[in-house]
Tab-separated table of C-alpha atoms in Angstrom:
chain	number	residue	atom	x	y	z
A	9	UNK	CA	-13.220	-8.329	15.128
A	10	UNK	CA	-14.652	-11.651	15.508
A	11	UNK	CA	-17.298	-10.546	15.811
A	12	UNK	CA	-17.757	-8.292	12.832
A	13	UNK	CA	-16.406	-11.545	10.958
A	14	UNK	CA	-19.174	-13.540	12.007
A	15	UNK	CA	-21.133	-11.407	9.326
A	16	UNK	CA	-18.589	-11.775	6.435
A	17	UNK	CA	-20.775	-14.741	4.951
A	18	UNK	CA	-23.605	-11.690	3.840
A	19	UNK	CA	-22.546	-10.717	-0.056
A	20	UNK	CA	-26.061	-9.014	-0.194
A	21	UNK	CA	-28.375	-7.391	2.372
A	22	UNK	CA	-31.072	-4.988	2.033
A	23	UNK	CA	-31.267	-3.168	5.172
A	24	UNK	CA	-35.189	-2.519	5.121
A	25	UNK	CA	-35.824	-0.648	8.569
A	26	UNK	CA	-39.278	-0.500	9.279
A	27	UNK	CA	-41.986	-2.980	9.418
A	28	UNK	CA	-43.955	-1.360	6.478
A	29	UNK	CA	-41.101	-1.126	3.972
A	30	UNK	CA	-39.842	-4.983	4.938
A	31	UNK	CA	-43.203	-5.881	3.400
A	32	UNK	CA	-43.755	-4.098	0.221
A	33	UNK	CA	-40.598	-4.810	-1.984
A	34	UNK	CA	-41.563	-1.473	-3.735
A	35	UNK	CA	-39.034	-1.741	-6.914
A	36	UNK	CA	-40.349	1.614	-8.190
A	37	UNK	CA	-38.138	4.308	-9.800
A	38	UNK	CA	-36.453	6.874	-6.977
A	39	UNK	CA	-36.235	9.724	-9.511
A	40	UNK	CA	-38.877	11.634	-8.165
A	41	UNK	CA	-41.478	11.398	-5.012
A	42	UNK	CA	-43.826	9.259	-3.756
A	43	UNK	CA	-45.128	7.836	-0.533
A	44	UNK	CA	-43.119	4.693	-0.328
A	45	UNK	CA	-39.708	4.242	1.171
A	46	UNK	CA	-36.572	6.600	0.355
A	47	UNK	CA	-33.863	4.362	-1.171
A	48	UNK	CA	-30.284	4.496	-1.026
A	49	UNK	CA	-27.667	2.324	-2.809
A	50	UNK	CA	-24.546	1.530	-1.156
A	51	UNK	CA	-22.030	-0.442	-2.181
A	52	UNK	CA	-18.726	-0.730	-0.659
A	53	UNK	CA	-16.716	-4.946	-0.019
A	54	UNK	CA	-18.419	-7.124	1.946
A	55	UNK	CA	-15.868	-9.833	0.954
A	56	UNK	CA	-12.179	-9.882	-0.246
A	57	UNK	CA	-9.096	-8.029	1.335
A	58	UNK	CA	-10.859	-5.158	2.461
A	59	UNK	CA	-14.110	-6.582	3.875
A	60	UNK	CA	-12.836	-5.921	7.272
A	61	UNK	CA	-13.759	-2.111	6.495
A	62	UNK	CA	-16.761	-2.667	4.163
A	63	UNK	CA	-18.761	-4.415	6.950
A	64	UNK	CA	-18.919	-1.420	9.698
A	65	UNK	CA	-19.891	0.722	6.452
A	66	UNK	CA	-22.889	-1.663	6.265
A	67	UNK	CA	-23.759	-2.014	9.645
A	68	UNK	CA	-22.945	1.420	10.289
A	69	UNK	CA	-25.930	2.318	7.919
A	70	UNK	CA	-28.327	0.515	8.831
A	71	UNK	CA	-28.240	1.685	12.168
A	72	UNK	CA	-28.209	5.333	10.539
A	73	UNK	CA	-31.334	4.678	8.375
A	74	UNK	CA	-33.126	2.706	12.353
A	75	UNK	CA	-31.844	6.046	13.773
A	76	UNK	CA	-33.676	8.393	11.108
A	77	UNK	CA	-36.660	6.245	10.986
A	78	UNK	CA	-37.206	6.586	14.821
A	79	UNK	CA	-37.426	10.379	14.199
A	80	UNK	CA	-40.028	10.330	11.185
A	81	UNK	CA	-37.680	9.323	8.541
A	82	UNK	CA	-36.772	12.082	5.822
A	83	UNK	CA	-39.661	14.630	4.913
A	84	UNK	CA	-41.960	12.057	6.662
A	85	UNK	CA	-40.672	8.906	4.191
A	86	UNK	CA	-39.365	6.267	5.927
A	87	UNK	CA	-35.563	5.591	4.417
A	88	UNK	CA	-34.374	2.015	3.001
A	89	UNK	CA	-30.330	1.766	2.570
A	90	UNK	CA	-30.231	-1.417	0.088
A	91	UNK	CA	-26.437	-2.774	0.105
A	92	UNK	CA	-24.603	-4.738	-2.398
A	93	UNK	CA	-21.398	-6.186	-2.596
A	94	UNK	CA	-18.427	-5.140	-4.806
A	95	UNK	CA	-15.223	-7.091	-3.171
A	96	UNK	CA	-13.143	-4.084	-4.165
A	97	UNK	CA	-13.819	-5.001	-7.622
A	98	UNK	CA	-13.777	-2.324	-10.279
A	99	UNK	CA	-16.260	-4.126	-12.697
A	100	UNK	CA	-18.580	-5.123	-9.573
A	101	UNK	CA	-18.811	-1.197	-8.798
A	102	UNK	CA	-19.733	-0.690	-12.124
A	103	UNK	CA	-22.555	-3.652	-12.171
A	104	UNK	CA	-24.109	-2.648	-8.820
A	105	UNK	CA	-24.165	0.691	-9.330
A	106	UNK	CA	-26.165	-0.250	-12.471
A	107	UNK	CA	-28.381	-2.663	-11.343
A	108	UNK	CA	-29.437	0.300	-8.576
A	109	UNK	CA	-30.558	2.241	-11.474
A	110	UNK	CA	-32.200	-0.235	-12.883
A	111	UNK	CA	-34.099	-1.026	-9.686
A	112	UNK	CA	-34.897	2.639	-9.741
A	113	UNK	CA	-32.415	3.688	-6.958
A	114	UNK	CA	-30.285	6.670	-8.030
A	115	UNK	CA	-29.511	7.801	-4.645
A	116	UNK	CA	-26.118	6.110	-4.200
A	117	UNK	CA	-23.016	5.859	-1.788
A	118	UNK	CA	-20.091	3.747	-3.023
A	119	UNK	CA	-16.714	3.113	-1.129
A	120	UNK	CA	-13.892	1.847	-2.626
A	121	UNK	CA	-10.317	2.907	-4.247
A	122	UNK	CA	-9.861	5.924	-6.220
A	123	UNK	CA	-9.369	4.149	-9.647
A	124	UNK	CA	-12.999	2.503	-8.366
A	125	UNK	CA	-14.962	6.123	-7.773
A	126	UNK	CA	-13.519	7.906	-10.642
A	127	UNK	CA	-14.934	4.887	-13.064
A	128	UNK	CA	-18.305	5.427	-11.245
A	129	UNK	CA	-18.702	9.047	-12.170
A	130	UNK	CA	-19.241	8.983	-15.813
A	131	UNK	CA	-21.359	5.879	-15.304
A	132	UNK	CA	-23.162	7.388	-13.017
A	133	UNK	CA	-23.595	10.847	-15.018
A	134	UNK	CA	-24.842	8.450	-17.542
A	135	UNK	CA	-27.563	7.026	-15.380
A	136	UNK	CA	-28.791	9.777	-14.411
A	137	UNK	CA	-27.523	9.154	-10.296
A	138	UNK	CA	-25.541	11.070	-8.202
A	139	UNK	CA	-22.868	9.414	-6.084
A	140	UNK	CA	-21.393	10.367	-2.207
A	141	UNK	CA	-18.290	8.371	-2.185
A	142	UNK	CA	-15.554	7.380	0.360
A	143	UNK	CA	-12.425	7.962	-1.299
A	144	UNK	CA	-9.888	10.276	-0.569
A	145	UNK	CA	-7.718	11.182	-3.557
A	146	UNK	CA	-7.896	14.711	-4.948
A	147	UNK	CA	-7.928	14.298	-8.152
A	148	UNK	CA	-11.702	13.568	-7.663
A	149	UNK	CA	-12.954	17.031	-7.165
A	150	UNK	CA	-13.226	19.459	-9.381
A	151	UNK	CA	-12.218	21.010	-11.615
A	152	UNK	CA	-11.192	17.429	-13.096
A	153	UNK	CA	-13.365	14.928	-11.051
A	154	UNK	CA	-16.955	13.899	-12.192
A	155	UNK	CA	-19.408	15.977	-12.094
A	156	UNK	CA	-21.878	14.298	-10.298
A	157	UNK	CA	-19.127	12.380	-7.637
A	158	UNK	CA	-19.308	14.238	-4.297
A	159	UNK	CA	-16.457	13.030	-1.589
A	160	UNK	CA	-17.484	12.096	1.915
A	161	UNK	CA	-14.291	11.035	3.145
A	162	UNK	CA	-11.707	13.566	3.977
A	163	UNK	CA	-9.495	14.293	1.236
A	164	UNK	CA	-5.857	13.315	1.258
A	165	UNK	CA	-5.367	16.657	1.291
A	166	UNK	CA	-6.822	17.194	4.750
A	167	UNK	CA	-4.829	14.297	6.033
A	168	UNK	CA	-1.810	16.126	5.160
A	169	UNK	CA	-2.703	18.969	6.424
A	170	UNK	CA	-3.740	17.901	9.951
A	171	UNK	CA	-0.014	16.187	9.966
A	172	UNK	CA	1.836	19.389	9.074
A	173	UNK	CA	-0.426	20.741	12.230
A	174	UNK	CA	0.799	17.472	14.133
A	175	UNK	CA	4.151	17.888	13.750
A	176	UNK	CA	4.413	21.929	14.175
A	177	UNK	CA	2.156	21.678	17.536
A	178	UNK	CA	2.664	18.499	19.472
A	179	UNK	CA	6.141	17.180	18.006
A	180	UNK	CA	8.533	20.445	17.112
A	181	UNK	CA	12.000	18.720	18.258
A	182	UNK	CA	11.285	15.938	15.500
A	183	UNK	CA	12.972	17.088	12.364
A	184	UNK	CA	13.009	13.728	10.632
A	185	UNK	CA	10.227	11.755	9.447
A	186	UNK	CA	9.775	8.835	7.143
A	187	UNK	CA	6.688	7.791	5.326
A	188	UNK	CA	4.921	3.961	4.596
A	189	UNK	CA	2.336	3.638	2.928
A	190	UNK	CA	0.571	1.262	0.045
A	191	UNK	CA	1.846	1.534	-3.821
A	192	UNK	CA	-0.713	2.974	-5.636
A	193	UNK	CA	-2.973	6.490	-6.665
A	194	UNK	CA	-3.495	7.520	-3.382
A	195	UNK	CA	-0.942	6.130	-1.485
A	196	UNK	CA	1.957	8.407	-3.600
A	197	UNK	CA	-0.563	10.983	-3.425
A	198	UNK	CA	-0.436	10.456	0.374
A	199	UNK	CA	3.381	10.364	0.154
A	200	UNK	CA	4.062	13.429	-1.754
A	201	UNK	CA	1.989	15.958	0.037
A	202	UNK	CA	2.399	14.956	3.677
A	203	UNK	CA	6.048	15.836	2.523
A	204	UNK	CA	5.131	19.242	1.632
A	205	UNK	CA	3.143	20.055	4.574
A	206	UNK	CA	5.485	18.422	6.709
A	207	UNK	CA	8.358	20.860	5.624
A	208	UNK	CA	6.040	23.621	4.970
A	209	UNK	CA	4.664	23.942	8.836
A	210	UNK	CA	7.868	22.155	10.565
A	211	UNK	CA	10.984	25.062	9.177
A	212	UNK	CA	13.917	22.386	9.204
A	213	UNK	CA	12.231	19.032	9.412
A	214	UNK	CA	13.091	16.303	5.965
A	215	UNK	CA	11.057	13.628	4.825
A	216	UNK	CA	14.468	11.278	4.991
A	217	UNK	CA	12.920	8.241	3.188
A	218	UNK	CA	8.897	7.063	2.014
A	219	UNK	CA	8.742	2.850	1.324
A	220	UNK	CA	5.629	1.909	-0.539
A	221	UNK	CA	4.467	-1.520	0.295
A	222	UNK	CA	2.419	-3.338	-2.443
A	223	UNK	CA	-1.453	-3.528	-1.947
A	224	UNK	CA	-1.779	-7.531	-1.587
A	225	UNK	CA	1.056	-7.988	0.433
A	226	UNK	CA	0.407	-10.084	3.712
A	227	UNK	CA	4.721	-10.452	4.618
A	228	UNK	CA	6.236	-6.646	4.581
A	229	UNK	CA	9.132	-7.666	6.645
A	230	UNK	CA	11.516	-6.616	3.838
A	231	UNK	CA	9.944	-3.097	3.704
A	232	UNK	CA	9.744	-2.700	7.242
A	233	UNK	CA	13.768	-3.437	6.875
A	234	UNK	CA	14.061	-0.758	4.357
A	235	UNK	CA	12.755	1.359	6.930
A	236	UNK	CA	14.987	0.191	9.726
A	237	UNK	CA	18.290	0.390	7.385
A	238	UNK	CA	18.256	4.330	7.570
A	239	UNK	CA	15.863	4.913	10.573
A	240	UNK	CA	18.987	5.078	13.722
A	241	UNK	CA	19.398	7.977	15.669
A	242	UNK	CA	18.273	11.525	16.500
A	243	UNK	CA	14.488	12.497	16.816
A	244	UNK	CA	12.810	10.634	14.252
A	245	UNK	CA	9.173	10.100	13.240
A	246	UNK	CA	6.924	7.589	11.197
A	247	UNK	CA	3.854	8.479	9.069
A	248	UNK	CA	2.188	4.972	7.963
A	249	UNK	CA	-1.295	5.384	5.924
A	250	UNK	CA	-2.686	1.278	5.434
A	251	UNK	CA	-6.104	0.091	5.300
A	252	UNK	CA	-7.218	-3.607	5.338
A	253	UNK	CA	-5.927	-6.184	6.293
A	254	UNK	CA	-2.326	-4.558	5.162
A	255	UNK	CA	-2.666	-2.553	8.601
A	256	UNK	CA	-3.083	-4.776	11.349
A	257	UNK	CA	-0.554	-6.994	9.206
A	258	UNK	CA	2.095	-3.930	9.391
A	259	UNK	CA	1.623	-2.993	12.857
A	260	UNK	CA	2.464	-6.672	13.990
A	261	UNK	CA	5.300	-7.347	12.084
A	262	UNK	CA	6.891	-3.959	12.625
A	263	UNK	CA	6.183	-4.371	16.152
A	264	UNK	CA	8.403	-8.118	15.857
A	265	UNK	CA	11.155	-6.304	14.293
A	266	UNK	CA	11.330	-3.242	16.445
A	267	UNK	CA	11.076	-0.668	14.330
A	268	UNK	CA	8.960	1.377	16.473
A	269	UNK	CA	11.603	1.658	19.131
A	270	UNK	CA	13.352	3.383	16.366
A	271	UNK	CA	10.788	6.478	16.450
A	272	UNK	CA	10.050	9.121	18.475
A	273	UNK	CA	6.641	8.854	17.419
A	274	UNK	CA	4.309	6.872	15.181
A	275	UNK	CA	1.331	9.127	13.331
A	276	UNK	CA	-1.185	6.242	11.998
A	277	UNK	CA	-3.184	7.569	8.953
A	278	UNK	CA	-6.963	6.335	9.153
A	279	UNK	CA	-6.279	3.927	12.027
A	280	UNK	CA	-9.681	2.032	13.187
A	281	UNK	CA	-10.388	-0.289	16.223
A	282	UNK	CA	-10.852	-3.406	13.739
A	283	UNK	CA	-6.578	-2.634	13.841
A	284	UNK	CA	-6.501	-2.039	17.180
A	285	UNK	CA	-8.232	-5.347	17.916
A	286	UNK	CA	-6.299	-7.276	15.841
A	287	UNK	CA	-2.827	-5.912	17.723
A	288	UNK	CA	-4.063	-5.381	20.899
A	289	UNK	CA	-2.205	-5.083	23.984
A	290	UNK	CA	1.003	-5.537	21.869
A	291	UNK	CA	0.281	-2.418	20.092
A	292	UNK	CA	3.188	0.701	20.636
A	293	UNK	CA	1.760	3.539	21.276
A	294	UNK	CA	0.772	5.446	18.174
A	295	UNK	CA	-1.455	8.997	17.559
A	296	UNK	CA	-4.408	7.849	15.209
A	297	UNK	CA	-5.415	10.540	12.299
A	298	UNK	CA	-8.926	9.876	10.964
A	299	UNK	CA	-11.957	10.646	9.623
A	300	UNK	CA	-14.212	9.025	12.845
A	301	UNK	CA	-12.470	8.523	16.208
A	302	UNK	CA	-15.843	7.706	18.650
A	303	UNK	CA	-13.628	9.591	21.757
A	304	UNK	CA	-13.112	13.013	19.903
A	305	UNK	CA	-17.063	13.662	19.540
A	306	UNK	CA	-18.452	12.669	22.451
A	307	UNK	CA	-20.041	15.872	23.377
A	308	UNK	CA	-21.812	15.742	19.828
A	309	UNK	CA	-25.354	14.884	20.550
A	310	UNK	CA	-26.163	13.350	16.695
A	311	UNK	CA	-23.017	11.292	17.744
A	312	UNK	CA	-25.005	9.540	20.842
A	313	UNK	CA	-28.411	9.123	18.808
A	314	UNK	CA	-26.036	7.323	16.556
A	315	UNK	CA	-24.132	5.396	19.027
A	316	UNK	CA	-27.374	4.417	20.854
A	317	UNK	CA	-29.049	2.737	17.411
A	318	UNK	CA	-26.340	0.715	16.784
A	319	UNK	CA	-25.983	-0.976	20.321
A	320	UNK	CA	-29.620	-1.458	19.781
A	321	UNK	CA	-28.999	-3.316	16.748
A	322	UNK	CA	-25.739	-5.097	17.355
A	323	UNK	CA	-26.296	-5.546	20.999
A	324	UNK	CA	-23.627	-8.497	20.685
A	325	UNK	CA	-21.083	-5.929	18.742
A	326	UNK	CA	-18.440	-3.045	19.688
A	327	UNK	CA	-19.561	0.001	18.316
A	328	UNK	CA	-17.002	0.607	15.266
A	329	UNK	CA	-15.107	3.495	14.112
A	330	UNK	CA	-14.881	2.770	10.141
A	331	UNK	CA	-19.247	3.283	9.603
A	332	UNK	CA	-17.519	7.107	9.105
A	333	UNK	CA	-17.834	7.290	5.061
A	334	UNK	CA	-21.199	5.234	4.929
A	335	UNK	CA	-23.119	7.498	7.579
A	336	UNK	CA	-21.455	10.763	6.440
A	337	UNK	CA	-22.420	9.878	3.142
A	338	UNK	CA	-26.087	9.136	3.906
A	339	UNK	CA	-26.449	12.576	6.129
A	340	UNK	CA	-25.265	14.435	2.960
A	341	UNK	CA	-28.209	12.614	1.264
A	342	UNK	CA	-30.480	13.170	4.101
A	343	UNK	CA	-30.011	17.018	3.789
A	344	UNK	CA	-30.081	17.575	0.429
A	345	UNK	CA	-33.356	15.586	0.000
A	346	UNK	CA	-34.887	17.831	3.296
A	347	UNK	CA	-33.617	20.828	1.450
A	348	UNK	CA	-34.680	20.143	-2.099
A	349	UNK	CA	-37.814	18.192	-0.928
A	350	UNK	CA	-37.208	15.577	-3.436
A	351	UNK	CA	-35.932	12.072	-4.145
A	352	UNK	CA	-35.405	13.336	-8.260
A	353	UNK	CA	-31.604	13.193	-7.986
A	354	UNK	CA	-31.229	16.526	-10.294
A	355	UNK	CA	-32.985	18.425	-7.459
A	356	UNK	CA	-30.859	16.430	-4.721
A	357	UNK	CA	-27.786	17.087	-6.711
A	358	UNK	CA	-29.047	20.964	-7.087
A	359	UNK	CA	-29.287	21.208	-2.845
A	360	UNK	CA	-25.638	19.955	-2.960
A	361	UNK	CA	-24.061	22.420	-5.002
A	362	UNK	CA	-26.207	25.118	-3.271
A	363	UNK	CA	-23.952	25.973	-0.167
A	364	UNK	CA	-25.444	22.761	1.852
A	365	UNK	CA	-24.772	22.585	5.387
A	366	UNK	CA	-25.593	19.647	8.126
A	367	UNK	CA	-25.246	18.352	11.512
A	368	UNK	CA	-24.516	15.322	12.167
A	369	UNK	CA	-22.236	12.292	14.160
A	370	UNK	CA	-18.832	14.530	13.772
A	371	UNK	CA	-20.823	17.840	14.369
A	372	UNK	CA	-21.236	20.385	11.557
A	373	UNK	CA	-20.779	19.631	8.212
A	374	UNK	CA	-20.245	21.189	5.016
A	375	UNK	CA	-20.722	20.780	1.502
A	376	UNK	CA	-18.515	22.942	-1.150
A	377	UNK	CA	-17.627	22.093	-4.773
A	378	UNK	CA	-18.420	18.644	-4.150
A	379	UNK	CA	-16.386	17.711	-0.848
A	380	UNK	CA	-17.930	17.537	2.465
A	381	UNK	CA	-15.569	19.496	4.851
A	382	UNK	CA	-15.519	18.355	8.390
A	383	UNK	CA	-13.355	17.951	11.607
A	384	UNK	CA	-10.307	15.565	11.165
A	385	UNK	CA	-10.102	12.977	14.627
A	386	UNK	CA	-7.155	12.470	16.524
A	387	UNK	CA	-6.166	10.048	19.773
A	388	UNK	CA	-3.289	8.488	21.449
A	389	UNK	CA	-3.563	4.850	21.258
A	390	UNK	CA	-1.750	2.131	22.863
A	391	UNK	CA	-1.718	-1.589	23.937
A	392	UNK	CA	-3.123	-2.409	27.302
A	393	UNK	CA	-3.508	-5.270	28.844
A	394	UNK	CA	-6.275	-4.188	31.592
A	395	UNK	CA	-8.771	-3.104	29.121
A	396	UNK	CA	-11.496	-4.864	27.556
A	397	UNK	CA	-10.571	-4.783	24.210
A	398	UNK	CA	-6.717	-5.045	25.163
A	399	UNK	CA	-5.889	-1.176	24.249
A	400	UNK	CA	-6.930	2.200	25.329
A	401	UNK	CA	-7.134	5.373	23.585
A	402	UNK	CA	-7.112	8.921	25.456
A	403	UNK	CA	-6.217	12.934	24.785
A	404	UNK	CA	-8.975	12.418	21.861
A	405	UNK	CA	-9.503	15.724	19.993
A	406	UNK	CA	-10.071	17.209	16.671
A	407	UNK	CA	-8.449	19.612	14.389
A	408	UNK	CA	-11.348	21.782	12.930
A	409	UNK	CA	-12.175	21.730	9.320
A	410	UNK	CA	-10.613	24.922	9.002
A	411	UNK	CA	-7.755	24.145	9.738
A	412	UNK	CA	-7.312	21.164	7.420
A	413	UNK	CA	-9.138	21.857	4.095
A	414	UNK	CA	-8.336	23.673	1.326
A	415	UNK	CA	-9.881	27.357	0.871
A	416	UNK	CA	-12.023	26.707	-2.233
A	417	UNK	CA	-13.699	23.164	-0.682
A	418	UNK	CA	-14.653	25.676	2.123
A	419	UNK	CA	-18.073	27.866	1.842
A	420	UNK	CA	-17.307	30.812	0.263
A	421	UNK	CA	-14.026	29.871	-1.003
């Protein structure tokens, strides 16, 4: 973590990964081709609350665009992934993701809250750019969402899905859970349909209570007692989705209080190793549900090409977890510019709505009306003192996309 910190200071970094591009600050429009560099936009926080996961987004890219570059680059183009800073910031989105177009990049891969990707689309439509975001509510995807937004994180949806899986398969004799998790779009969203799938693949089991914990909190000891007031006896279970600095925040204080010795078993929505190394070997044992656990795709070969480019980069670093929605993102670019062979973001745009399918870090993925189905991670985590980074994580698997996305973000659904 300190490490990643060390980097916080960087509000703007263009990521220019070969010797060639570094020296010709080409500035010319990306709406068609040329023999110059392929540029990408991304902006995601570099700064603020949630710069903790903006910065492996960052790094994680540029070792993505060092690891494509090594093998020719895209349709023999070296590729360029030119970041900006938004802090989390609505109106910063907005500004960066104009000041890409007007620097001729239209190729672009935000991150950031819902409320922050749905004001993109129709700025983006406007622009003529097409956007492959990280966010994860719903309501995004069609038939409502923009209609040139395409999600790279898993859905919500998914989420929910692998927990009604979780809870059938691995933790039957639990009939009780309760759900925490932040107070806004997606968190209720979060709330409402692990619920349902909860009760739908568990016959018998109750959500008993869900506490919402405001967004900028940094003391949730008074939620974590709402929790604790109801949470005695019987088998009982805890679904907590955080990000930011809310997680690591949530896990220690809970952990102070004791409310995990109140639960049979702790699922942890989207948990990285930037929480695990802020708990460390004080962390209870929880099962991580994400979009990126490094454990669960070993065996993937794009996964080690990855893996190997950013030690090669970040030699001083630990390989992160949360580059997921910043290299998934760029991959979806990566194919749809091979397929269309084009930069001109209607033909890019035309190669993602035509049945687009890639391999990449997490294995194969694929690209339906506008979501990019994939594998959801899972792992056992827990504190321990003997290890390097003071925890461990083992019985790393997945739960194939299949199995967690809905029929009609599916090929041929």
């Amino acid at each position: 973590m300190r490490k990643v910190l060390r980097r916080l200071s960087a509000s703007l970094v263009v990521l220019t990964l070969s010797a060639a591009a570094a020296g010709c600050g080409n500035a010319a429009d990306d709406k068609g081709d040329g023999e110059g560099p392929i540029r990408i936009g991304l902006s995601t926080y570099l700064t603020g609350n949630f710069a903790a996961a903006g910065i492996p987004m960052r790094d994680g890219a540029e070792a993505w665009a060092a690891m494509v570059n090594d093998s020719g680059g895209i349709n023999g183009r070296q590729v360029e992934v030119v970041t900006k800073d938004d802090a989390g910031e609505q109106a910063k989105a907005l500004q960066n993701l104009r000041e890409f177009a007007s620097d001729g990049i239209h190729l672009v891969v935000p991150n950031g809250t819902s409320s922050i990707c749905a004001a993109l689309g129709p700025v983006a439509q406007q622009l003529g750019s097409v956007v492959v975001g990280g966010c994860k509510d719903p309501s995004l995807l069609p038939p409502d969402g923009p209609k040139n937004y395409y999600m790279a994180d898993l859905s919500q949806d998914s989420f929910a899905r692998a927990a009604g899986v979780l809870a059938r398969d691995k933790f039957s004799d639990v009939k009780t859970w309760d759900v925490y998790t932040m107070d806004y779009l997606t968190g209720k969203t979060t709330a409402e349909q692990v619920t349902e799938e909860i009760q739908k693949q568990q016959p018998g089991a109750k959500v008993d209570q869900t506490v919402f914990t405001p967004m900028a909190a940094t003391d949730q000891r008074s939620y974590i007692s709402s929790l604790q007031s109801r949470a005695t006896g019987g088998q009982r279970g805890l679904y907590v989705y955080l990000f930011g600095s809310l997680a690591p925040n949530f896990v220690k204080q809970a952990t102070a209080a004791g409310l995990f010795d109140r639960y049979d078993v702790v699922l942890f929505q989207s948990l990285t190793d930037q929480i695990l190394d802020a708990v460390g070997a004080d962390l209870p044992e929880v099962w991580g549900i994400s979009d990126f656990i490094p454990q669960s795709y070993e065996d993937v070969a794009e996964h080690a090409a990855l893996r190997k480019a950013y030690e090669a980069k970040f030699a001083d670093q630990d390989y992160p977890w949360g580059h997921f929605a910043a290299t998934n993102a760029l991959s979806a670019f990566k194919a749809a510019v091979e397929k269309a062979g084009s930069t001109d973001p209607q033909e890019v745009q035309k190669a993602l709505d035509g049945g687009l399918a890639f391999t990449n870090h997490k294995g194969e993925v694929t690209v339906a009306n506008h979501y990019l189905a994939s594998s959801v991670a899972m792992a056992k985590c827990q504190g321990d003192s003997a290890s390097s980074r003071g925890w461990t994580c083992d019985l790393a698997t997945t739960i194939p996309a299949a199995d967690v996305t809905a029929p009609e973000f599916l090929p041929g659904g």
